[in-house]
JSON list of C-alpha atoms in Angstrom, two decimals:
[
{"chain": "A", "resi": 16, "resn": "GLN", "atom": "CA", "xyz": [-11.50, 114.82, 5.07]},
{"chain": "A", "resi": 17, "resn": "VAL", "atom": "CA", "xyz": [-12.40, 116.41, 1.28]},
{"chain": "A", "resi": 18, "resn": "GLN", "atom": "CA", "xyz": [-11.70, 115.27, -1.64]},
{"chain": "A", "resi": 19, "resn": "LEU", "atom": "CA", "xyz": [-11.48, 117.05, -5.18]},
{"chain": "A", "resi": 20, "resn": "VAL", "atom": "CA", "xyz": [-11.70, 115.64, -8.48]},
{"chain": "A", "resi": 21, "resn": "GLU", "atom": "CA", "xyz": [-10.82, 118.10, -11.65]},
{"chain": "A", "resi": 22, "resn": "SER", "atom": "CA", "xyz": [-11.71, 116.52, -14.93]},
{"chain": "A", "resi": 23, "resn": "GLY", "atom": "CA", "xyz": [-12.43, 118.22, -18.66]},
{"chain": "A", "resi": 24, "resn": "GLY", "atom": "CA", "xyz": [-8.48, 118.52, -19.05]},
{"chain": "A", "resi": 25, "resn": "GLY", "atom": "CA", "xyz": [-7.67, 117.30, -22.93]},
{"chain": "A", "resi": 26, "resn": "LEU", "atom": "CA", "xyz": [-5.85, 118.88, -25.87]},
{"chain": "A", "resi": 27, "resn": "VAL", "atom": "CA", "xyz": [-7.32, 121.91, -28.07]},
{"chain": "A", "resi": 28, "resn": "GLN", "atom": "CA", "xyz": [-6.01, 123.97, -30.82]},
{"chain": "A", "resi": 29, "resn": "ALA", "atom": "CA", "xyz": [-4.84, 127.24, -30.09]},
{"chain": "A", "resi": 30, "resn": "GLY", "atom": "CA", "xyz": [-8.38, 129.28, -29.99]},
{"chain": "A", "resi": 31, "resn": "GLY", "atom": "CA", "xyz": [-10.14, 126.25, -28.67]},
{"chain": "A", "resi": 32, "resn": "SER", "atom": "CA", "xyz": [-12.40, 126.18, -25.31]},
{"chain": "A", "resi": 33, "resn": "LEU", "atom": "CA", "xyz": [-12.64, 123.51, -22.57]},
{"chain": "A", "resi": 34, "resn": "ARG", "atom": "CA", "xyz": [-14.76, 123.49, -19.06]},
{"chain": "A", "resi": 35, "resn": "LEU", "atom": "CA", "xyz": [-12.82, 122.29, -16.47]},
{"chain": "A", "resi": 36, "resn": "SER", "atom": "CA", "xyz": [-14.71, 120.52, -13.46]},
{"chain": "A", "resi": 37, "resn": "CYS", "atom": "CA", "xyz": [-13.88, 120.28, -9.90]},
{"chain": "A", "resi": 38, "resn": "ALA", "atom": "CA", "xyz": [-16.37, 117.68, -7.66]},
{"chain": "A", "resi": 39, "resn": "ALA", "atom": "CA", "xyz": [-15.72, 118.10, -3.97]},
{"chain": "A", "resi": 40, "resn": "SER", "atom": "CA", "xyz": [-17.02, 114.68, -1.89]},
{"chain": "A", "resi": 41, "resn": "GLY", "atom": "CA", "xyz": [-16.45, 113.78, 1.72]},
{"chain": "A", "resi": 42, "resn": "ARG", "atom": "CA", "xyz": [-18.12, 117.32, 3.19]},
{"chain": "A", "resi": 43, "resn": "THR", "atom": "CA", "xyz": [-19.68, 120.42, 1.74]},
{"chain": "A", "resi": 44, "resn": "VAL", "atom": "CA", "xyz": [-17.08, 123.16, 0.24]},
{"chain": "A", "resi": 45, "resn": "ASN", "atom": "CA", "xyz": [-19.95, 125.60, 0.02]},
{"chain": "A", "resi": 46, "resn": "TYR", "atom": "CA", "xyz": [-18.72, 127.62, 2.77]},
{"chain": "A", "resi": 47, "resn": "ASP", "atom": "CA", "xyz": [-15.05, 127.86, 1.25]},
{"chain": "A", "resi": 48, "resn": "THR", "atom": "CA", "xyz": [-13.31, 129.22, -1.03]},
{"chain": "A", "resi": 49, "resn": "ILE", "atom": "CA", "xyz": [-11.94, 127.48, -4.25]},
{"chain": "A", "resi": 50, "resn": "GLY", "atom": "CA", "xyz": [-9.01, 128.11, -6.11]},
{"chain": "A", "resi": 51, "resn": "TRP", "atom": "CA", "xyz": [-7.77, 127.08, -9.81]},
{"chain": "A", "resi": 52, "resn": "PHE", "atom": "CA", "xyz": [-4.16, 126.65, -10.06]},
{"chain": "A", "resi": 53, "resn": "ARG", "atom": "CA", "xyz": [-1.91, 125.23, -12.98]},
{"chain": "A", "resi": 54, "resn": "GLN", "atom": "CA", "xyz": [1.56, 124.02, -13.47]},
{"chain": "A", "resi": 55, "resn": "ALA", "atom": "CA", "xyz": [3.66, 123.72, -16.62]},
{"chain": "A", "resi": 56, "resn": "PRO", "atom": "CA", "xyz": [7.05, 121.53, -16.48]},
{"chain": "A", "resi": 57, "resn": "GLY", "atom": "CA", "xyz": [9.55, 123.36, -14.57]},
{"chain": "A", "resi": 58, "resn": "LYS", "atom": "CA", "xyz": [7.68, 125.99, -13.42]},
{"chain": "A", "resi": 59, "resn": "GLU", "atom": "CA", "xyz": [5.91, 126.45, -10.41]},
{"chain": "A", "resi": 60, "resn": "ARG", "atom": "CA", "xyz": [2.56, 126.31, -9.42]},
{"chain": "A", "resi": 61, "resn": "GLU", "atom": "CA", "xyz": [0.84, 129.56, -10.07]},
{"chain": "A", "resi": 62, "resn": "PHE", "atom": "CA", "xyz": [-2.57, 130.88, -9.32]},
{"chain": "A", "resi": 63, "resn": "VAL", "atom": "CA", "xyz": [-4.98, 131.14, -11.73]},
{"chain": "A", "resi": 64, "resn": "ALA", "atom": "CA", "xyz": [-8.56, 132.16, -10.42]},
{"chain": "A", "resi": 65, "resn": "ALA", "atom": "CA", "xyz": [-10.70, 131.80, -6.98]},
{"chain": "A", "resi": 66, "resn": "ILE", "atom": "CA", "xyz": [-14.26, 132.14, -5.96]},
{"chain": "A", "resi": 67, "resn": "SER", "atom": "CA", "xyz": [-15.78, 132.69, -3.02]},
{"chain": "A", "resi": 68, "resn": "SER", "atom": "CA", "xyz": [-17.56, 130.78, -1.10]},
{"chain": "A", "resi": 69, "resn": "GLY", "atom": "CA", "xyz": [-21.18, 132.29, -1.76]},
{"chain": "A", "resi": 70, "resn": "GLY", "atom": "CA", "xyz": [-19.89, 132.91, -5.70]},
{"chain": "A", "resi": 71, "resn": "SER", "atom": "CA", "xyz": [-20.37, 136.84, -5.36]},
{"chain": "A", "resi": 72, "resn": "ILE", "atom": "CA", "xyz": [-16.59, 137.70, -5.44]},
{"chain": "A", "resi": 73, "resn": "THR", "atom": "CA", "xyz": [-13.66, 136.25, -8.10]},
{"chain": "A", "resi": 74, "resn": "SER", "atom": "CA", "xyz": [-10.17, 136.87, -8.77]},
{"chain": "A", "resi": 75, "resn": "TYR", "atom": "CA", "xyz": [-8.27, 136.15, -11.62]},
{"chain": "A", "resi": 76, "resn": "ALA", "atom": "CA", "xyz": [-4.60, 136.08, -12.68]},
{"chain": "A", "resi": 77, "resn": "ASP", "atom": "CA", "xyz": [-3.96, 139.12, -15.21]},
{"chain": "A", "resi": 78, "resn": "SER", "atom": "CA", "xyz": [-2.74, 136.58, -18.03]},
{"chain": "A", "resi": 79, "resn": "VAL", "atom": "CA", "xyz": [-6.50, 134.58, -17.86]},
{"chain": "A", "resi": 80, "resn": "LYS", "atom": "CA", "xyz": [-8.54, 137.35, -17.43]},
{"chain": "A", "resi": 81, "resn": "GLY", "atom": "CA", "xyz": [-10.92, 138.04, -19.86]},
{"chain": "A", "resi": 82, "resn": "ARG", "atom": "CA", "xyz": [-10.80, 134.41, -21.04]},
{"chain": "A", "resi": 83, "resn": "PHE", "atom": "CA", "xyz": [-11.44, 132.14, -18.28]},
{"chain": "A", "resi": 84, "resn": "THR", "atom": "CA", "xyz": [-14.73, 132.17, -15.88]},
{"chain": "A", "resi": 85, "resn": "ILE", "atom": "CA", "xyz": [-14.81, 130.32, -12.50]},
{"chain": "A", "resi": 86, "resn": "SER", "atom": "CA", "xyz": [-18.32, 129.99, -11.42]},
{"chain": "A", "resi": 87, "resn": "ARG", "atom": "CA", "xyz": [-20.27, 127.20, -8.51]},
{"chain": "A", "resi": 88, "resn": "ASP", "atom": "CA", "xyz": [-22.88, 125.26, -8.12]},
{"chain": "A", "resi": 89, "resn": "ASN", "atom": "CA", "xyz": [-23.06, 124.77, -4.68]},
{"chain": "A", "resi": 90, "resn": "PRO", "atom": "CA", "xyz": [-26.19, 122.23, -4.53]},
{"chain": "A", "resi": 91, "resn": "LYS", "atom": "CA", "xyz": [-23.48, 120.01, -6.61]},
{"chain": "A", "resi": 92, "resn": "ASN", "atom": "CA", "xyz": [-20.76, 120.55, -4.67]},
{"chain": "A", "resi": 93, "resn": "THR", "atom": "CA", "xyz": [-18.78, 121.53, -7.69]},
{"chain": "A", "resi": 94, "resn": "VAL", "atom": "CA", "xyz": [-16.61, 124.47, -9.21]},
{"chain": "A", "resi": 95, "resn": "TYR", "atom": "CA", "xyz": [-15.99, 124.52, -13.05]},
{"chain": "A", "resi": 96, "resn": "LEU", "atom": "CA", "xyz": [-13.29, 127.02, -14.46]},
{"chain": "A", "resi": 97, "resn": "GLN", "atom": "CA", "xyz": [-14.28, 128.01, -18.76]},
{"chain": "A", "resi": 98, "resn": "LEU", "atom": "CA", "xyz": [-11.09, 128.24, -20.31]},
{"chain": "A", "resi": 99, "resn": "ASN", "atom": "CA", "xyz": [-11.69, 130.35, -23.76]},
{"chain": "A", "resi": 100, "resn": "SER", "atom": "CA", "xyz": [-9.69, 131.96, -26.13]},
{"chain": "A", "resi": 101, "resn": "LEU", "atom": "CA", "xyz": [-6.79, 129.04, -25.28]},
{"chain": "A", "resi": 102, "resn": "LYS", "atom": "CA", "xyz": [-3.02, 129.84, -26.21]},
{"chain": "A", "resi": 103, "resn": "PRO", "atom": "CA", "xyz": [-0.33, 127.69, -25.82]},
{"chain": "A", "resi": 104, "resn": "GLU", "atom": "CA", "xyz": [1.13, 128.97, -23.02]},
{"chain": "A", "resi": 105, "resn": "ASP", "atom": "CA", "xyz": [-1.77, 127.88, -21.32]},
{"chain": "A", "resi": 106, "resn": "THR", "atom": "CA", "xyz": [-0.71, 124.35, -21.28]},
{"chain": "A", "resi": 107, "resn": "ALA", "atom": "CA", "xyz": [0.00, 122.76, -17.87]},
{"chain": "A", "resi": 108, "resn": "VAL", "atom": "CA", "xyz": [-1.78, 120.44, -15.22]},
{"chain": "A", "resi": 109, "resn": "TYR", "atom": "CA", "xyz": [-4.89, 122.00, -13.89]},
{"chain": "A", "resi": 110, "resn": "TYR", "atom": "CA", "xyz": [-5.58, 122.03, -9.88]},
{"chain": "A", "resi": 111, "resn": "CYS", "atom": "CA", "xyz": [-8.21, 122.69, -7.72]},
{"chain": "A", "resi": 112, "resn": "ALA", "atom": "CA", "xyz": [-7.84, 123.57, -4.37]},
{"chain": "A", "resi": 113, "resn": "ARG", "atom": "CA", "xyz": [-9.88, 124.40, -0.90]},
{"chain": "A", "resi": 114, "resn": "ARG", "atom": "CA", "xyz": [-9.21, 127.00, 1.27]},
{"chain": "A", "resi": 115, "resn": "ARG", "atom": "CA", "xyz": [-11.42, 127.27, 4.47]},
{"chain": "A", "resi": 116, "resn": "GLY", "atom": "CA", "xyz": [-13.93, 130.38, 4.69]},
{"chain": "A", "resi": 117, "resn": "SER", "atom": "CA", "xyz": [-14.58, 132.77, 2.28]},
{"chain": "A", "resi": 118, "resn": "GLY", "atom": "CA", "xyz": [-11.31, 135.05, 1.47]},
{"chain": "A", "resi": 119, "resn": "ILE", "atom": "CA", "xyz": [-9.17, 134.79, -1.48]},
{"chain": "A", "resi": 120, "resn": "LEU", "atom": "CA", "xyz": [-5.90, 134.16, -1.36]},
{"chain": "A", "resi": 121, "resn": "PHE", "atom": "CA", "xyz": [-3.82, 133.61, -4.11]},
{"chain": "A", "resi": 122, "resn": "TYR", "atom": "CA", "xyz": [-0.65, 131.45, -2.52]},
{"chain": "A", "resi": 123, "resn": "THR", "atom": "CA", "xyz": [-0.38, 127.47, -2.58]},
{"chain": "A", "resi": 124, "resn": "SER", "atom": "CA", "xyz": [0.16, 127.56, 1.18]},
{"chain": "A", "resi": 125, "resn": "ALA", "atom": "CA", "xyz": [-3.32, 129.31, 1.75]},
{"chain": "A", "resi": 126, "resn": "TYR", "atom": "CA", "xyz": [-5.46, 126.08, 0.55]},
{"chain": "A", "resi": 127, "resn": "ASP", "atom": "CA", "xyz": [-5.21, 122.95, 2.19]},
{"chain": "A", "resi": 128, "resn": "TYR", "atom": "CA", "xyz": [-6.82, 120.06, -0.10]},
{"chain": "A", "resi": 129, "resn": "TRP", "atom": "CA", "xyz": [-5.99, 119.87, -3.81]},
{"chain": "A", "resi": 130, "resn": "GLY", "atom": "CA", "xyz": [-7.07, 117.58, -6.24]},
{"chain": "A", "resi": 131, "resn": "GLN", "atom": "CA", "xyz": [-4.87, 115.13, -8.54]},
{"chain": "A", "resi": 132, "resn": "GLY", "atom": "CA", "xyz": [-4.90, 117.82, -11.56]},
{"chain": "A", "resi": 133, "resn": "THR", "atom": "CA", "xyz": [-6.03, 117.80, -15.06]},
{"chain": "A", "resi": 134, "resn": "GLN", "atom": "CA", "xyz": [-3.82, 118.19, -18.22]},
{"chain": "A", "resi": 135, "resn": "VAL", "atom": "CA", "xyz": [-4.89, 121.08, -20.32]},
{"chain": "A", "resi": 136, "resn": "THR", "atom": "CA", "xyz": [-2.56, 120.89, -23.77]},
{"chain": "A", "resi": 137, "resn": "VAL", "atom": "CA", "xyz": [-3.23, 123.53, -26.04]},
{"chain": "A", "resi": 138, "resn": "SER", "atom": "CA", "xyz": [-1.29, 123.46, -29.87]},
{"chain": "A", "resi": 139, "resn": "SER", "atom": "CA", "xyz": [-0.28, 125.67, -32.00]}
]
């Protein structure tokens, strides 16, 4: 069993920054891919970013490329998502999720463990 807990969300003005954390417990996720997804009210959950097990491969949605950065600290069993230059359209609940193995995939069904989410609200 893997438990994932997100933190770091909050209310920020447009142009501001936040750093989200995804802390894993129960077992190591050092050999797994970790993805970040988000879901806005009335919309489907969408892929934001993902990082391979070793951290050498990352992938981003076009909408966040150049503004968000994903990283991981394997000794701490934690993955981070740095959100810069935030826009009101980034408002959503952000979730981290685990995919067993090292390959990055973009669809939600590829990930088996999910956190409870953290709310990010960007005001204009």
